[in-house]
Short mmCIF file of C-alpha atoms in Angstrom, two decimals:
data_model
loop_
_atom_site.label_atom_id
_atom_site.label_comp_id
_atom_site.label_asym_id
_atom_site.label_seq_id
_atom_site.Cartn_x
_atom_site.Cartn_y
_atom_site.Cartn_z
CA ALA A 681 0.00 0.00 0.00
CA ASP A 682 1.29 3.43 -0.96
CA THR A 683 1.31 6.06 1.75
CA CYS A 684 1.94 9.13 -0.45
CA SER A 685 0.63 12.34 1.16
CA MET A 686 -0.51 10.45 4.26
CA ALA A 687 0.01 12.36 7.52
CA CYS A 688 2.94 10.99 9.55
CA LEU A 689 5.12 11.53 12.58
CA SER A 690 8.05 9.35 11.49
CA SER A 691 9.31 7.58 8.35
CA SER A 692 8.45 4.20 9.92
CA GLU A 693 4.80 4.98 9.08
CA CYS A 694 5.58 5.60 5.38
CA LYS A 695 5.74 2.75 2.83
CA GLY A 696 5.84 2.10 -0.91
CA SER A 697 6.97 4.87 -3.26
CA CYS A 698 6.74 7.49 -0.49
CA PRO A 699 8.94 6.07 2.30
CA VAL A 700 10.04 9.36 3.91
CA CYS A 701 8.19 11.43 6.50
CA PHE A 702 8.93 15.07 5.68
CA ALA A 703 6.88 18.11 6.74
CA ALA A 704 4.44 15.73 8.51
CA LYS A 705 3.47 13.79 5.37
CA CYS A 706 4.82 10.72 3.55
CA GLN A 707 6.83 11.73 0.48
CA GLU A 708 9.25 10.26 -2.08
CA CYS A 709 12.30 11.95 -0.58
CA GLN A 710 13.83 14.56 1.65
CA SER A 711 17.28 14.43 0.05
CA ASP A 712 18.91 12.89 -3.04
CA TYR A 713 19.95 9.66 -1.32
CA HIS A 714 16.28 8.64 -0.96
CA CYS A 715 15.85 8.62 -4.76
CA PRO A 716 16.39 5.76 -7.27
CA SER A 717 19.08 6.03 -9.96
CA SER A 718 16.42 6.62 -12.65
CA LYS A 719 15.30 9.81 -10.85
CA PRO A 720 18.34 10.69 -8.70
CA TYR A 721 17.47 14.23 -7.57
CA CYS A 722 15.14 15.15 -4.71
CA LYS A 723 13.45 18.21 -6.18
CA ARG A 724 11.88 20.91 -4.03
CA ILE A 725 8.36 21.33 -5.43
CA THR A 726 7.17 23.65 -2.64
CA ALA A 727 8.53 24.52 0.80
CA ILE A 728 6.98 21.32 2.18
CA THR A 729 6.83 19.02 -0.88
CA ARG A 730 9.68 16.99 -2.41
CA GLU A 731 9.73 14.56 -5.38
CA CYS A 732 12.40 12.44 -7.05
CA ARG A 733 13.14 13.78 -10.53
CA ALA A 734 15.58 13.11 -13.37
CA ASP A 735 16.83 16.71 -13.11
CA THR A 736 16.38 19.85 -11.03
CA CYS A 737 15.22 22.14 -13.88
CA SER A 738 12.94 24.98 -12.70
CA MET A 739 13.42 24.04 -9.04
CA ALA A 740 13.53 27.00 -6.66
CA CYS A 741 17.07 27.55 -5.38
CA LEU A 742 19.30 29.84 -3.37
CA SER A 743 22.64 28.62 -4.78
CA SER A 744 23.96 26.46 -7.62
CA SER A 745 24.94 23.74 -5.12
CA GLU A 746 21.22 22.83 -5.01
CA CYS A 747 21.03 22.44 -8.81
CA LYS A 748 22.04 19.19 -10.51
CA GLY A 749 21.73 17.25 -13.74
CA SER A 750 20.98 19.16 -16.92
CA CYS A 751 20.17 22.38 -14.99
CA PRO A 752 23.24 22.93 -12.77
CA VAL A 753 23.03 26.74 -12.39
CA CYS A 754 20.96 28.76 -9.93
CA PHE A 755 19.90 31.92 -11.76
CA ALA A 756 16.95 34.20 -10.88
CA ALA A 757 16.17 31.85 -7.95
CA LYS A 758 15.58 28.75 -10.09
CA CYS A 759 17.76 25.94 -11.45
CA GLN A 760 18.55 26.49 -15.12
CA GLU A 761 20.88 25.19 -17.86
CA CYS A 762 23.11 28.26 -17.78
CA GLN A 763 23.73 31.85 -16.82
CA SER A 764 26.51 32.42 -19.35
CA ASP A 765 28.11 30.58 -22.29
CA TYR A 766 30.74 28.77 -20.21
CA HIS A 767 28.01 26.70 -18.50
CA CYS A 768 26.97 25.17 -21.84
CA PRO A 769 28.25 21.98 -23.54
CA SER A 770 30.05 22.18 -26.90
CA SER A 771 26.97 20.76 -28.67
CA LYS A 772 24.91 23.80 -27.51
CA PRO A 773 27.58 26.43 -26.72
CA TYR A 774 25.44 29.56 -26.38
CA CYS A 775 23.52 30.60 -23.26
CA LYS A 776 20.48 32.26 -24.77
CA ARG A 777 18.31 34.75 -22.89
CA ILE A 778 14.75 33.42 -23.28
CA THR A 779 13.19 35.96 -20.90
CA ALA A 780 14.65 38.36 -18.34
CA ILE A 781 14.88 35.48 -15.86
CA THR A 782 15.20 32.40 -18.11
CA ARG A 783 18.31 31.10 -19.90
CA GLU A 784 18.86 28.00 -22.07
CA CYS A 785 21.84 26.49 -23.87
CA ARG A 786 21.34 26.63 -27.65
CA ALA A 787 23.30 25.61 -30.74
CA ASP A 788 22.98 29.12 -32.16
CA THR A 789 21.82 32.59 -31.14
#
């Protein structure tokens, strides 16, 4: 039986795909080590909600140390692909300004 979103006092009450008690409810994770290799990052969805994800793109952040996978840069308070060209891989070498607060690596400008 899955316990996702069930109220809890400790992780011993949480089972299935939501084995961690965090913010008084059963969730997938509180930190990366709770997540499977297919979705290795514990992403902050809200202040009290966490989910395992394949990357941290669009996650709220305070510093780049919170950002992993294909979006390793904290810019404008969210994890993104880049803030400047040097963050981008050679296949998509240009950090393009999409909006005032959004950047993406692109093959051309």
